[in-house]
XYZ file of C-alpha atoms in Angstrom:
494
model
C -19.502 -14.470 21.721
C -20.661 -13.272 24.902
C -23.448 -10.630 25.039
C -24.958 -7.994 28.010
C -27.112 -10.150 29.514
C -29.680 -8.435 32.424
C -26.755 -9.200 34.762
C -24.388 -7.876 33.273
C -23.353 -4.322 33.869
C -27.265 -3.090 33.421
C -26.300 0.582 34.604
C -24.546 1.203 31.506
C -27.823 0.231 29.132
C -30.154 2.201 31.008
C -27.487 5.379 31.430
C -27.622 5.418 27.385
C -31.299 4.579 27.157
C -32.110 7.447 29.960
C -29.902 9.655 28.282
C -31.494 8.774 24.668
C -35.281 8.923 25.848
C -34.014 12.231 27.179
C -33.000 13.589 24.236
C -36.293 12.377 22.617
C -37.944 14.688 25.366
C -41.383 12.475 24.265
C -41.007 12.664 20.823
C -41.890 9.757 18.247
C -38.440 8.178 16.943
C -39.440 8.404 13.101
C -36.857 6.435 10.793
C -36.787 6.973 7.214
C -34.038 4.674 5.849
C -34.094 2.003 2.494
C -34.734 -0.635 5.084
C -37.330 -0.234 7.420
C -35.602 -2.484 9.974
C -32.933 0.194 10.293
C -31.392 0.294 14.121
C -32.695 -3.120 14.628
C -29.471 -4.144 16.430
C -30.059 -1.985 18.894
C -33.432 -2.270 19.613
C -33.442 -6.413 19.536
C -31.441 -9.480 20.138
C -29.280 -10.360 23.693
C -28.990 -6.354 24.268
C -32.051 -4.275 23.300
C -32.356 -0.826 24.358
C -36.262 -0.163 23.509
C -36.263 3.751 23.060
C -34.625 2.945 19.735
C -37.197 1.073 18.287
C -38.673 3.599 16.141
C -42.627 4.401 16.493
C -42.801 5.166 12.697
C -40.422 3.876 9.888
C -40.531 4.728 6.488
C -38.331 2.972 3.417
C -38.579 0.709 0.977
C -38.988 -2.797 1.929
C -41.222 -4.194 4.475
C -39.838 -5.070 8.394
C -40.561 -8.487 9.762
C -41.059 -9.327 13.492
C -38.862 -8.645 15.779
C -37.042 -6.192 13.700
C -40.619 -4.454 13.014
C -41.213 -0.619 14.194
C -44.452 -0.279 16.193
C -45.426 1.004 13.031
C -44.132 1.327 8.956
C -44.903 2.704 5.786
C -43.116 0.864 2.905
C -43.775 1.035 -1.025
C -42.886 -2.696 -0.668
C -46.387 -2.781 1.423
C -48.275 -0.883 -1.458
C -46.538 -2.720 -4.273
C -44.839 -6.181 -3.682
C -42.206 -5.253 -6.466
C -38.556 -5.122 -5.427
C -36.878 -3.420 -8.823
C -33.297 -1.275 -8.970
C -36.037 1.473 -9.766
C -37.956 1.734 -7.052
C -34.788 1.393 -4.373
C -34.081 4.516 -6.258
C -37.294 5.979 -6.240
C -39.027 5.383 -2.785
C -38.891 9.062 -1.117
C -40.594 10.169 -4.139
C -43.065 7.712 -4.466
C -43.978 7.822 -0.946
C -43.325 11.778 -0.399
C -47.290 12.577 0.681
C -47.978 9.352 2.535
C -45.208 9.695 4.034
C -46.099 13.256 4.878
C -49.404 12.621 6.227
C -48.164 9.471 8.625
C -45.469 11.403 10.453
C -47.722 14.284 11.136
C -49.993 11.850 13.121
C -46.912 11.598 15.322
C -46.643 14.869 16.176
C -43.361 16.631 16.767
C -40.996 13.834 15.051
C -37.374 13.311 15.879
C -36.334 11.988 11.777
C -33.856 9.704 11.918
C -32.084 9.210 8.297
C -28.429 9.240 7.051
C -28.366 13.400 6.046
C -31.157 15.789 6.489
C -32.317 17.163 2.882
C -35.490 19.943 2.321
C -37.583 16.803 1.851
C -36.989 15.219 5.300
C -38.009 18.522 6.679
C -40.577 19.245 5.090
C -41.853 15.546 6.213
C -40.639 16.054 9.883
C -42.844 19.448 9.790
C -42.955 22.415 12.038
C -41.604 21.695 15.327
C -39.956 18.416 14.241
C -35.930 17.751 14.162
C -34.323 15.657 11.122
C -31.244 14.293 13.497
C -28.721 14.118 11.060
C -26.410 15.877 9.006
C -27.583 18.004 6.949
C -27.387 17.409 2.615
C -25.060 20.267 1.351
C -22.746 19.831 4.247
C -22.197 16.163 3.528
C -22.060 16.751 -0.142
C -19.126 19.090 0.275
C -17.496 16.759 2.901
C -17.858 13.725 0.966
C -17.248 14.995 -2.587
C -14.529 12.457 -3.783
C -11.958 15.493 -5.465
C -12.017 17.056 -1.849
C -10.324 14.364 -0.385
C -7.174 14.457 -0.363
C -6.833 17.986 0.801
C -9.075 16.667 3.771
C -6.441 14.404 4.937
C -4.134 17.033 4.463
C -5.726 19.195 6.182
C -6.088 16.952 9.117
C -2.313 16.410 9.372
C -2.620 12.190 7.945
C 0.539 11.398 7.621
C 1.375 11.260 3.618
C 2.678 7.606 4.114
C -1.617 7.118 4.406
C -2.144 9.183 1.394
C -3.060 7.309 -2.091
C -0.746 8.352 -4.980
C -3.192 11.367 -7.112
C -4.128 14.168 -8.017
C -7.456 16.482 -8.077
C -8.128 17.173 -11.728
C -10.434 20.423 -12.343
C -10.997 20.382 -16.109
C -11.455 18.012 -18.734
C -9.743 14.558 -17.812
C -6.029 13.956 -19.533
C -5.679 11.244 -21.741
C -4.883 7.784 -20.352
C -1.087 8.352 -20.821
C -1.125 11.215 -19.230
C -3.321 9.787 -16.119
C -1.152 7.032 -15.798
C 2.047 9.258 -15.313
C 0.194 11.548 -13.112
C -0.338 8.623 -10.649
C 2.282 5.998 -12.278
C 0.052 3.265 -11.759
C -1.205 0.968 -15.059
C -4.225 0.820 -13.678
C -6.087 4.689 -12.795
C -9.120 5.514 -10.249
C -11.300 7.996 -11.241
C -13.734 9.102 -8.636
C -15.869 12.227 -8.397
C -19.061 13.804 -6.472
C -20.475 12.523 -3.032
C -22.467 9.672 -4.209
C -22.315 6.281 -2.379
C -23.012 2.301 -3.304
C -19.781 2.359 -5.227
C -21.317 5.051 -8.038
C -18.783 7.742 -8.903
C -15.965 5.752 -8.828
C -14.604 3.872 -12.772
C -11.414 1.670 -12.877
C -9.648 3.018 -16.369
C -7.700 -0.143 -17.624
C -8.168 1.470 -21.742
C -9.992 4.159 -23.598
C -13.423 2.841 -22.969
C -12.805 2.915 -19.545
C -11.726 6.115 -19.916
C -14.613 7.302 -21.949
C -16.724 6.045 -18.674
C -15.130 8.297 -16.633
C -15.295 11.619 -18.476
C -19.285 11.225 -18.950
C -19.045 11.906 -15.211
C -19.048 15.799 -13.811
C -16.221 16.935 -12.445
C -13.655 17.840 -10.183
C -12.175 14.506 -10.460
C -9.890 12.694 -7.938
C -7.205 10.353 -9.667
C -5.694 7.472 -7.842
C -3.248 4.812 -8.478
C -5.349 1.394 -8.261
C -4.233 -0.466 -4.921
C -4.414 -4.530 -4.931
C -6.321 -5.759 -1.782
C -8.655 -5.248 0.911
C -11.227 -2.222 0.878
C -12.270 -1.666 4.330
C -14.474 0.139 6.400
C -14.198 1.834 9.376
C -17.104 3.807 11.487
C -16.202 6.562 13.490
C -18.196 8.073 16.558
C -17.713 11.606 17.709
C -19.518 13.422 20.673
C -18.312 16.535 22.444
C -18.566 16.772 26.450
C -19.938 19.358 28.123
C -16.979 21.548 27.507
C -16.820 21.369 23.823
C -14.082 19.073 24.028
C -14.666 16.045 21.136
C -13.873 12.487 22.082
C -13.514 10.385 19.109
C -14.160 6.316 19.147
C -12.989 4.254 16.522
C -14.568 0.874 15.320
C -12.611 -2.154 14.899
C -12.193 -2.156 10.583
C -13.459 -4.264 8.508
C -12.794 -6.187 5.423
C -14.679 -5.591 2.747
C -14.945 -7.882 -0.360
C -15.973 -5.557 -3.349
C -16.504 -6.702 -7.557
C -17.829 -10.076 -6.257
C -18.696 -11.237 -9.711
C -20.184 -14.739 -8.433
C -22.665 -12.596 -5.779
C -23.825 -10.560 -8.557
C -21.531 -7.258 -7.322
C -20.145 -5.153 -10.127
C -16.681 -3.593 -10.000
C -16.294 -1.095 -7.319
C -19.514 -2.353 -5.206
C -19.619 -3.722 -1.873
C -20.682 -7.510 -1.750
C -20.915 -6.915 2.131
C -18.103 -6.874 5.007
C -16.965 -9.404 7.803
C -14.909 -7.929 10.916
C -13.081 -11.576 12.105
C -10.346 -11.368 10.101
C -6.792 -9.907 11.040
C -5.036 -6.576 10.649
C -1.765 -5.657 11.150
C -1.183 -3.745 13.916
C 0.822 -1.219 12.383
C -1.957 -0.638 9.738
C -4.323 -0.368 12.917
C -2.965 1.741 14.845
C -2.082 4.211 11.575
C -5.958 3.753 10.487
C -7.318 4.857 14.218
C -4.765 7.827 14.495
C -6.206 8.925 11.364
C -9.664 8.451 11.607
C -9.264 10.465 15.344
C -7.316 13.498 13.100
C -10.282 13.646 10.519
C -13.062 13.370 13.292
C -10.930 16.630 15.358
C -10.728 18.428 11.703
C -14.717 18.188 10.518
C -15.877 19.229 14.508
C -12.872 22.156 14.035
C -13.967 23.460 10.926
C -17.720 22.296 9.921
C -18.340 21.087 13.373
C -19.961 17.465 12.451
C -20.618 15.342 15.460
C -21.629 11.930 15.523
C -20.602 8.627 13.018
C -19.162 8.913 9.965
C -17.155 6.386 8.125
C -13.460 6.044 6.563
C -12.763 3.501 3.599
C -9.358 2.440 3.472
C -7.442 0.236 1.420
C -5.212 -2.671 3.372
C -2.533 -3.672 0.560
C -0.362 -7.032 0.678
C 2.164 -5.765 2.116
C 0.562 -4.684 4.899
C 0.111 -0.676 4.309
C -3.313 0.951 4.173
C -4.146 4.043 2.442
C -7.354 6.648 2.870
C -9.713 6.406 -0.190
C -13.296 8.339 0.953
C -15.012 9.906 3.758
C -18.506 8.678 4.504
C -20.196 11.659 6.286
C -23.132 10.060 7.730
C -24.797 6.610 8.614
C -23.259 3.837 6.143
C -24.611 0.288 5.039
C -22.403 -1.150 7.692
C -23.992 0.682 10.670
C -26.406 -2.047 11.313
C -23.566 -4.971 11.650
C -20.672 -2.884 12.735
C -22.920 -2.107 15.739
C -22.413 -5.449 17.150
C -18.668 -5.299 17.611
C -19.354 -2.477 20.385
C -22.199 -5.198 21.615
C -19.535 -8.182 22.000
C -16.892 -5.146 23.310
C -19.770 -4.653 26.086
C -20.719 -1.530 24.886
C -24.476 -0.158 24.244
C -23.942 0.472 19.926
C -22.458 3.486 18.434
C -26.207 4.593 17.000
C -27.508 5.507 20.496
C -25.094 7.724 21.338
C -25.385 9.175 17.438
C -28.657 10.069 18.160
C -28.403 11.564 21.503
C -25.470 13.390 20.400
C -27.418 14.381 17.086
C -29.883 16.195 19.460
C -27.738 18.222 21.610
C -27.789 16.088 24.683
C -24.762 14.781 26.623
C -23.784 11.302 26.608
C -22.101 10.175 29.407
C -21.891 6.155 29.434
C -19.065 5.989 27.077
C -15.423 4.769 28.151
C -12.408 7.182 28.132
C -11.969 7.030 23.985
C -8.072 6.545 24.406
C -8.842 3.458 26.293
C -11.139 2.255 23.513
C -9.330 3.258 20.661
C -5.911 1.237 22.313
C -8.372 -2.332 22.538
C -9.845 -1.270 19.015
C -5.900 -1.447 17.566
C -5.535 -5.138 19.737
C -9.198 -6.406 18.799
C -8.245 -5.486 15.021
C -4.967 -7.138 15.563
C -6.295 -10.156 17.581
C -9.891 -10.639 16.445
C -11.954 -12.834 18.113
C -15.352 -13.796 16.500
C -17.265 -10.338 15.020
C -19.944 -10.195 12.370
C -20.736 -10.070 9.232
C -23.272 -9.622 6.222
C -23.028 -10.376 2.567
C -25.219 -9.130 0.437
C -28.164 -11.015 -1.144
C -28.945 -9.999 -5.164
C -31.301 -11.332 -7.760
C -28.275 -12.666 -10.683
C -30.586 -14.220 -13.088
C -32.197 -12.306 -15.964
C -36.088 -12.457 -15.430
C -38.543 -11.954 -12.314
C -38.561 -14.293 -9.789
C -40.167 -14.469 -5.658
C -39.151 -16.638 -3.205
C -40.684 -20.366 -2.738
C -43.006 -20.868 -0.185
C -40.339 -23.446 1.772
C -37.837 -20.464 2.510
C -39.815 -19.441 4.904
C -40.164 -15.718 7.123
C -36.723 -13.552 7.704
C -35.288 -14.906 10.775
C -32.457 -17.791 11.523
C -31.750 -20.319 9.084
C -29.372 -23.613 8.223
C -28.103 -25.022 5.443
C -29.294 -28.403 4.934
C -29.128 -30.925 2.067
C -28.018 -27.774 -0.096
C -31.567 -25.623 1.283
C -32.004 -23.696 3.170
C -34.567 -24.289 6.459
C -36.099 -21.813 8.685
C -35.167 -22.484 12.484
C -36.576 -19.875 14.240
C -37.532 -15.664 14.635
C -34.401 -13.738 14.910
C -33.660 -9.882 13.667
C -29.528 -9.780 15.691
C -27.271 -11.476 13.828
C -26.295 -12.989 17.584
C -29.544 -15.208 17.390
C -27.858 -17.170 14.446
C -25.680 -19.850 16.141
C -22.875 -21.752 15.137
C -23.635 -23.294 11.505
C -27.017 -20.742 11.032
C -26.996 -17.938 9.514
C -29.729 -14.889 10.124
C -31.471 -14.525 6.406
C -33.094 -10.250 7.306
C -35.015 -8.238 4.727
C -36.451 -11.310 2.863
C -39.086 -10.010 0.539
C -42.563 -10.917 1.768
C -44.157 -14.112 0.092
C -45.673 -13.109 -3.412
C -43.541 -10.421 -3.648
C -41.543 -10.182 -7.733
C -38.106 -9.167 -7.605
C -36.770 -7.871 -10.675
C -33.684 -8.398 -11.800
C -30.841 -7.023 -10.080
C -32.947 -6.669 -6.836
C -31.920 -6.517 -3.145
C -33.024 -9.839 -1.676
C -31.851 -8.925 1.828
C -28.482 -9.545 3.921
C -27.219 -12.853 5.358
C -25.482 -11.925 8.871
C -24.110 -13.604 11.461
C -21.411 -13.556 13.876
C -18.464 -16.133 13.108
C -14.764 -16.032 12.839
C -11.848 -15.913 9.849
C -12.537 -19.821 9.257
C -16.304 -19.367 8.704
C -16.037 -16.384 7.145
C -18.059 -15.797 3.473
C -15.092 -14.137 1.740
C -11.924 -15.794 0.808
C -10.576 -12.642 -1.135
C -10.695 -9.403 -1.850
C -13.181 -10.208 -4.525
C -14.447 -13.817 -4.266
C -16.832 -15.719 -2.096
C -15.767 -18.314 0.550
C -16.414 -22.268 0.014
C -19.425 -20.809 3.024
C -20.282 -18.174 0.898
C -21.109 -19.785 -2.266
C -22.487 -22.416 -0.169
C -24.979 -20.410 1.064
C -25.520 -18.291 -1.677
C -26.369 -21.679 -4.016
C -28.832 -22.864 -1.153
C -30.125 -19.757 -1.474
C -30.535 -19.569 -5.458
C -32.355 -23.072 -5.030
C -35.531 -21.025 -3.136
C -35.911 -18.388 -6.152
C -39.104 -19.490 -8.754
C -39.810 -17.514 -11.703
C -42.427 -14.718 -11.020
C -45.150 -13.759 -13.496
C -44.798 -9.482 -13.545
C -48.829 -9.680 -12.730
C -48.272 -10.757 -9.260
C -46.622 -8.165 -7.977
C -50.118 -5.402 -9.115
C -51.228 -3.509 -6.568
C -54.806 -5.093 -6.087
């Protein structure tokens, strides 16, 4: 697990952070993301570049030092109520405050995963939203599109899931079946993320489900094991010519019953286990024809994501485009850390705002060791998601402790020390980020942060598709043992 260090090939941190501050051209870094923390693996731990670390975030839950933004503005801080409500409802409750803070900063640079009239109107006149922008991503990312992107993009068909788009009413469950002779049917629709839009039809209530949603539809034969992820980087040169970089894939465990993730959610992802090489290789050729068809025809730069499907037999299969920044951007980051690599978010954001980026390697090179680094993985990282199960409020004890680097002990959980990289949890810790703040009631069915770390396929917290590692529910019942019930009073604003 060896990191940049200060004497290790420092020219290629400060090219990217010359070429980033650049592209700021001395405007404030504003990020408006769930998390507040958002970037924070490339602005701390072993390799931080520091014109990353926003001067203004805005989201949801409060940072924690050293993942903190010189400054945030978080409904967490107003309210210390984490509910599935208000991570639904944050942009709108902070809309003016949030209005009024960035204008303090000037001519913002708004950093956020697509750029919608809202973000503009908070980024004001003269500032840039760097991202992509709404109705582009909705039309990228709507679920019936799919599979006449990868045709367009030339995937080979062997990638392609067995379906159909559906434009009317949805056929009856015979009838779906047949269309994609599978027992079990997929029925996605829309450009929604988090798992929503997507209902596995097993019998007519199922079925039922699925027609409540809008359509077009996209129908899929249901494929047994792995989802992954994949994040995708794509920056033209000064010619207009793209070069396309490809992330190692991950696995990712999804309807983790036991972590409190419903069917068709992500319980997190972990990037030490083994691929195939065959499926590699396929996945990265791929993911480099999709990245040359959206800069060909909508011309999207930047990351984006690809969610595949690796079945037992060793084949994967395209399921989604992710046009945008993803939940995984924050760990997946660290595999171009341990790679040597300055993270794929610096050069998103330079890209994002027109400047060249020049530190990368040639992207055949890179996409060749992604295929052997899939194939032969070292240690990588991972995060697994941390949700309130139980049925009535709760906060954390006092004993838990701040966000930083933990150990299991004696079936607890004990604070060791600040950390905000999952490389400052060693062997046996584990990095505990976006705790709620002491006091703070957590309704049921809230986000209780991410447990991250870097470790490899014997540590790692999934044993399956869709179950927890003997680590996992280790640290997920050491965990559990820190949560007290929570009177609804204590988290009123005073």
């Amino acid at each position: 697990m060896t990191f940049p260090t200060p004497g290790h090939d420092t020219g290629l941190w400060q090219a990217a952070e010359h070429e980033l501050t650049a592209a700021l051209g001395g405007r404030p870094l504003v990020a408006a993301e769930r998390f507040a923390s958002s970037g924070r693996t490339s602005y701390s731990g072993p390799a931080p570049i520091a014109a990353a670390r926003p001067a203004l975030a805005i989201g949801c839950y409060e940072p924690w030092v050293p993942a903190a933004p010189v400054e945030a503005l978080t409904l967490e801080g107003r309210t210390p109520v984490r509910s599935v409500d208000r991570r639904r409802s944050w942009m709108a409750d902070l809309d003016r405050t949030a209005q009024a803070a960035i204008r303090r900063h000037g001519r913002p640079v708004v950093a956020a995963w697509y750029a919608t009239d809202q973000l503009r109107r908070w980024a004001g006149p003269g500032g840039t939203v760097a991202a992509i922008d709404a109705a582009l991503r909705a039309e990228v990312e709507d679920k019936a599109n799919f599979g006449d992107i990868l045709t367009a993009s030339g995937v080979p068909a062997a990638l392609h899931l067995t379906g159909a788009r559906v434009d009317g009413p949805l056929p009856g469950l015979g009838e779906l079946r047949r269309l994609v002779r599978s027992e079990r049917v997929v029925v996605q629709c829309g450009a929604d993320s988090g798992g929503r839009g997507t209902v596995f039809v097993d019998d007519e209530d199922d079925l039922a489900r699925a027609a409540e949603m809008p359509g077009p539809y996209r129908v899929t034969a249901f494929v047994t094991g792995w989802s992954a992820n994949t994040t995708v980087l794509s920056v033209p040169d000064h010619a207009g010519r793209l070069r396309v970089y490809v992330d190692r894939p991950s696995h990712k465990a999804v309807g983790v019953p036991e972590a409190g993730i419903a069917a068709g959610k992500s319980a997190g992802n972990t990037w030490c286990l083994p691929w195939p090489e065959d499926a590699a290789a396929r996945l990265v050729d791929a993911a480099v024809r999709i990245a040359h068809w959206a800069w060909d025809k909508h011309r999207i730069k930047g990351l984006f994501g690809l969610d595949a499907l690796l079945d037992p037999d060793g084949r994967v299969f395209l399921n989604e485009i992710n046009c945008r920044n993803q939940g995984t951007t924050e760990a997946s980051a660290v595999n171009q850390q341990l790679r040597g690599l300055p993270p794929f978010l610096i050069a998103h954001l330079t890209t994002m705002l027109d400047h060249p980026v020049t530190w990368l390697p040639d992207p055949d090179d890179f996409n060749t060791a992604t295929v052997d680094a899939a194939t032969n993985p070292g240690p990588g990282p991972y995060y697994l998601k941390l949700r309130h199960r139980g049925d009535v409020p709760v906060r954390l004890d006092h004993h838990l402790g701040l966000p930083g680097v933990h150990r299991v002990a004696d079936g607890r959980l004990r604070w060791v020390r600040p950390g905000a990289h999952p490389a400052d949890a060693g062997h046996g810790e584990v990095l505990l980020a976006n705790l709620p703040a002491p006091g703070t009631v957590c309704e049921p069915g809230a986000e209780l942060g991410t447990a991250e770390g870097i470790t490899t396929a014997a540590d790692a917290p999934f044993a399956s598709p869709h179950t927890l590692s003997k680590a996992g529910r280790a640290l997920l019942a050491a965990f559990d043992r820190h949560l007290v019930p929570a009177d609804r009073q204590e988290g009123t604003a005073p």
